[in-house]
Tab-separated table of C-alpha atoms in Angstrom:
chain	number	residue	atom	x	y	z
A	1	UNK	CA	0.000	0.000	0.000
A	2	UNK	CA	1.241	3.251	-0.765
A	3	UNK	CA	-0.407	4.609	2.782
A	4	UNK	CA	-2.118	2.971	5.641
A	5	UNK	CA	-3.596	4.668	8.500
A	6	UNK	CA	-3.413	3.781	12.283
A	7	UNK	CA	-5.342	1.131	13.566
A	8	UNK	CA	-8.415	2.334	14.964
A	9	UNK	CA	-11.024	0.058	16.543
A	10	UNK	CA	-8.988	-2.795	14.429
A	11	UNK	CA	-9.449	-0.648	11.252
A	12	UNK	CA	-7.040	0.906	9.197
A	13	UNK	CA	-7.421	2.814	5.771
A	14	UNK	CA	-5.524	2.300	2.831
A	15	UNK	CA	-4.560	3.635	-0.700
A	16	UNK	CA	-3.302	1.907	-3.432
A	17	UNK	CA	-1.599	4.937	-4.864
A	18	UNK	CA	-4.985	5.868	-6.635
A	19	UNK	CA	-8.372	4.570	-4.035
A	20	UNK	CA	-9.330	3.757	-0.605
A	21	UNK	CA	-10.175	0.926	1.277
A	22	UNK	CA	-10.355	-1.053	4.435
A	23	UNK	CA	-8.095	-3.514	5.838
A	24	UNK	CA	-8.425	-4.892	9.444
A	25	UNK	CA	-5.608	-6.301	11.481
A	26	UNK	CA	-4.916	-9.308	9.848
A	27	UNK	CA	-4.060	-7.381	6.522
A	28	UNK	CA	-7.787	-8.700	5.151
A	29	UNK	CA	-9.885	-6.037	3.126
A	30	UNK	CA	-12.844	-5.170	4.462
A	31	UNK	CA	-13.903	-2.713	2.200
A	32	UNK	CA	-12.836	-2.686	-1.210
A	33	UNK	CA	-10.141	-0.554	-2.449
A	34	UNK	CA	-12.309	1.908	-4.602
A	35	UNK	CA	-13.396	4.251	-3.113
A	36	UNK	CA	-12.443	8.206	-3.928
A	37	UNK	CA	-11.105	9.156	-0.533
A	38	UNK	CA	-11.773	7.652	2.561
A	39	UNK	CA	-11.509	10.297	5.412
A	40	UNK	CA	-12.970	8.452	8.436
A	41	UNK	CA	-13.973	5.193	9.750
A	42	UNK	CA	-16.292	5.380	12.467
A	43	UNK	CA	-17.915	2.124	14.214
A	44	UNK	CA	-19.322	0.221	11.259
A	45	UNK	CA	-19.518	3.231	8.880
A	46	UNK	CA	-16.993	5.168	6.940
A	47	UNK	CA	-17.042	8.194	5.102
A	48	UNK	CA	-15.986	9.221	1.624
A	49	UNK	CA	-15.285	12.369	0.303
A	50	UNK	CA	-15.261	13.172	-3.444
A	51	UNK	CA	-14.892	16.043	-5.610
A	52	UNK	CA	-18.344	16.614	-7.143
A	53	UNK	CA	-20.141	14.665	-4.802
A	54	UNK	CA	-18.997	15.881	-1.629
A	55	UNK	CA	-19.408	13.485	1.336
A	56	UNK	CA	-20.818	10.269	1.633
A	57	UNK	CA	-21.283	7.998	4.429
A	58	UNK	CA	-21.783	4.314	3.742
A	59	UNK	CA	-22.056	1.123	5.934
A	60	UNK	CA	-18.927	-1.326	6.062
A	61	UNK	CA	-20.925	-3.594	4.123
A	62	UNK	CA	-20.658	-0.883	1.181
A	63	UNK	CA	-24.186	0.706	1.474
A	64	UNK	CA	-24.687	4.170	0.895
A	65	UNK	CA	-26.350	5.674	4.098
A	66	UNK	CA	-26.182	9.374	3.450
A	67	UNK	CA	-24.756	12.767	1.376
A	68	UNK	CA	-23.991	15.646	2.678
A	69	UNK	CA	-21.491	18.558	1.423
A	70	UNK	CA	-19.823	17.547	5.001
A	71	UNK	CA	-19.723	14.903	7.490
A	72	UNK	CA	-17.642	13.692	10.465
A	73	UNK	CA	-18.357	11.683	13.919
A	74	UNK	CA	-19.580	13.316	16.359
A	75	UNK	CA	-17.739	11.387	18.879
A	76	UNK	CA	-21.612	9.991	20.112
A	77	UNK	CA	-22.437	6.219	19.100
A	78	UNK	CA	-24.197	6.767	16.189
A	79	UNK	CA	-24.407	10.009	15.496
A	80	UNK	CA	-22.323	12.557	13.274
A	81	UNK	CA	-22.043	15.903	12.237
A	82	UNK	CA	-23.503	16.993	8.807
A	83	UNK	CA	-23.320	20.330	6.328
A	84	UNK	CA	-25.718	21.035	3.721
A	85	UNK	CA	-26.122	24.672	2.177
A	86	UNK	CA	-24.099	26.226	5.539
A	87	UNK	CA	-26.279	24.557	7.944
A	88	UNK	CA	-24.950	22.301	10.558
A	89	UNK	CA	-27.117	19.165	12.356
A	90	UNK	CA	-26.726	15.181	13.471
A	91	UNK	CA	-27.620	12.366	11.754
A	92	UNK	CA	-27.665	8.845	12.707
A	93	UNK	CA	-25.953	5.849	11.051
A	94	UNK	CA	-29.087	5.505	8.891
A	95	UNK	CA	-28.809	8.931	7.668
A	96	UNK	CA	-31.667	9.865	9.356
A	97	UNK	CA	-31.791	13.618	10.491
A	98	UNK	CA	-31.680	13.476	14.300
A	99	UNK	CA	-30.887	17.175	15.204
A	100	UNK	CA	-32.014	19.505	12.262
A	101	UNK	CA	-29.910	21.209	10.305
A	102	UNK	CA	-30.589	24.230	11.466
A	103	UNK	CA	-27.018	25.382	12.816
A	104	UNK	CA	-24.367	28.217	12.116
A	105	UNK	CA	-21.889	25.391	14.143
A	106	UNK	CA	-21.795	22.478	15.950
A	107	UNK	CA	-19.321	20.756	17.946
A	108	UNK	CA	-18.976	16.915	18.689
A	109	UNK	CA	-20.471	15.310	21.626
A	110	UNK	CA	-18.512	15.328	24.782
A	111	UNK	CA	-20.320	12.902	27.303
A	112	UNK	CA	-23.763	13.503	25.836
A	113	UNK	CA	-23.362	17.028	25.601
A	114	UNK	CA	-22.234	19.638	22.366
A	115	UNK	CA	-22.535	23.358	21.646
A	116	UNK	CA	-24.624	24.726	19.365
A	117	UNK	CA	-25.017	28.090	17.392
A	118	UNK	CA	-28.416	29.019	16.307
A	119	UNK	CA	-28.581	30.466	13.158
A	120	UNK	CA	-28.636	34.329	13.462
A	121	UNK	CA	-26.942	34.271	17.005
A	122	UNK	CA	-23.899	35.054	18.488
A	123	UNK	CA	-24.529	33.136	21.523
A	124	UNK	CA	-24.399	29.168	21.514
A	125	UNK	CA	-26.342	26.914	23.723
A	126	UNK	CA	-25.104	23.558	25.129
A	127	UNK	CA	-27.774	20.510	23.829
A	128	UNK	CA	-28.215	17.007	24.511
A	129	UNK	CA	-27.944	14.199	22.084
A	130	UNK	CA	-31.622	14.703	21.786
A	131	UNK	CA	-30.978	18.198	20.280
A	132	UNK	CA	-32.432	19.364	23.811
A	133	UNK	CA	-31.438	22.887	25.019
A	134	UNK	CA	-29.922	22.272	28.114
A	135	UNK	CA	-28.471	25.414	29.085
A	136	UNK	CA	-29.476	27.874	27.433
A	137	UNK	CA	-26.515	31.251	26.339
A	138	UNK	CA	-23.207	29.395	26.583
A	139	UNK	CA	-20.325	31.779	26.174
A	140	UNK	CA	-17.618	29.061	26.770
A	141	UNK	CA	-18.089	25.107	27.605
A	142	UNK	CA	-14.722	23.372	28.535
A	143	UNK	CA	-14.237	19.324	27.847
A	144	UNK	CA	-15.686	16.655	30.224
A	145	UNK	CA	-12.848	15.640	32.269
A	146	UNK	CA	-13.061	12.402	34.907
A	147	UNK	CA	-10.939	13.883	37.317
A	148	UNK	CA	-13.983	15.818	38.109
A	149	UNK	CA	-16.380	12.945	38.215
A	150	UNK	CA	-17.135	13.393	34.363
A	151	UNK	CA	-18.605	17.444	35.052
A	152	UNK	CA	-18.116	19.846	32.127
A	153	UNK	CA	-17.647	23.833	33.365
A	154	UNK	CA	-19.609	26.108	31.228
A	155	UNK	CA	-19.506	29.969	31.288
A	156	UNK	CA	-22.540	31.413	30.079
A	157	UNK	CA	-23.184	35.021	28.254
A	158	UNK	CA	-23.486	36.557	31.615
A	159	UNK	CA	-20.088	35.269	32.707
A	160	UNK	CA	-21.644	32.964	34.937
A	161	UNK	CA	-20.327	29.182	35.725
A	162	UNK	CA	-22.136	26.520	35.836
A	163	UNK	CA	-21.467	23.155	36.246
A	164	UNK	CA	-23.046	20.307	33.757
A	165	UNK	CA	-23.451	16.569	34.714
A	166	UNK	CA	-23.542	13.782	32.743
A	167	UNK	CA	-26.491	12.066	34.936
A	168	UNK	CA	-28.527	14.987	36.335
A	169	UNK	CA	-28.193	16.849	32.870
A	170	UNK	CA	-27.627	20.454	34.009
A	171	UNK	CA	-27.044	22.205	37.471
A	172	UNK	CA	-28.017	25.808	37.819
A	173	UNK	CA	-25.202	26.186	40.462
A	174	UNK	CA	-22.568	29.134	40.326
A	175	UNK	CA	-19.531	27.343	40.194
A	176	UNK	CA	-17.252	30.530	40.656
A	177	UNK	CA	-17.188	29.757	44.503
A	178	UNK	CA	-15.708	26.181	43.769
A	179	UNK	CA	-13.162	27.177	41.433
């Protein structure tokens, strides 16, 4: 092979100098080497880009799930991010819309949880993998982090903290006494 990517998940990608496959660790393809451009594999799904049909994500087994002018995990089982016309949203493995793509930007999923901006807004809002608001005016949310029993920090548009748990969804607690 002329590249091969890390292992990931027992996965690697490959090019033959001119497409993309799938190999796993015993050097077996798992997807065929034909593809345009293989940017991700994610789970049982990877995703392809091309040049005039932008992204598509297909199952390992080679079935075309979804197209999108973007798309990338979301770091969520079964979810990813998606593009189309400068809008942001989720979809699922299926391709089915989950979250609509409604979105100026969207992160990935950090325990559960990802930032948002509405369209026309300068203020994002923290949602759920629901697409539930769950706090509502994020200026800043900082990565999930186990050393403090998995809580993310978030600093909303009125410089307040508050703290945001994985279980109990949100906490309307001032965390600027803690910190």
């Amino acid at each position: 092979y002329d590249y091969i990517s890390f292992l990931n998940n027992d996965k690697a990608i490959v090019n033959n100098g001119e497409f993309y496959g799938i190999i796993n660790r015993n050097n077996e393809v798992i997807v065929p080497i034909e593809y345009e451009n293989i940017t991700e594999v994610v789970g049982n799904y990877f995703i392809v880009y091309t040049a005039n049909d932008g992204c598509i994500l297909y199952s390992l087994k080679g079935i075309k799930k979804a197209s999108y002018d973007f798309i990338s995990s979301a770091f969520a089982d079964d979810i990813f991010i998606v593009m189309k016309s400068d809008k942001y949203g989720y979809i699922n493995g299926e391709g089915n819309v989950i979250i609509p793509i409604i979105y100026d930007y969207v992160s990935s999923f950090s325990d559960g949880f990802a930032s948002v901006l509405p369209a026309n807004s300068d203020t994002p809002v923290i949602i759920n993998t629901k697409g539930e608001i769950v706090i509502e005016e994020a200026k800043y949310a900082f990565c999930f982090t186990d050393t403090i029993k998995s809580l993310g920090i978030v600093m909303t548009h009125d410089a307040q903290f508050l703290g945001l748990d994985k279980k109990v969804k949100s906490l309307s607690v001032d965390l600027r006494s803690k910190l």
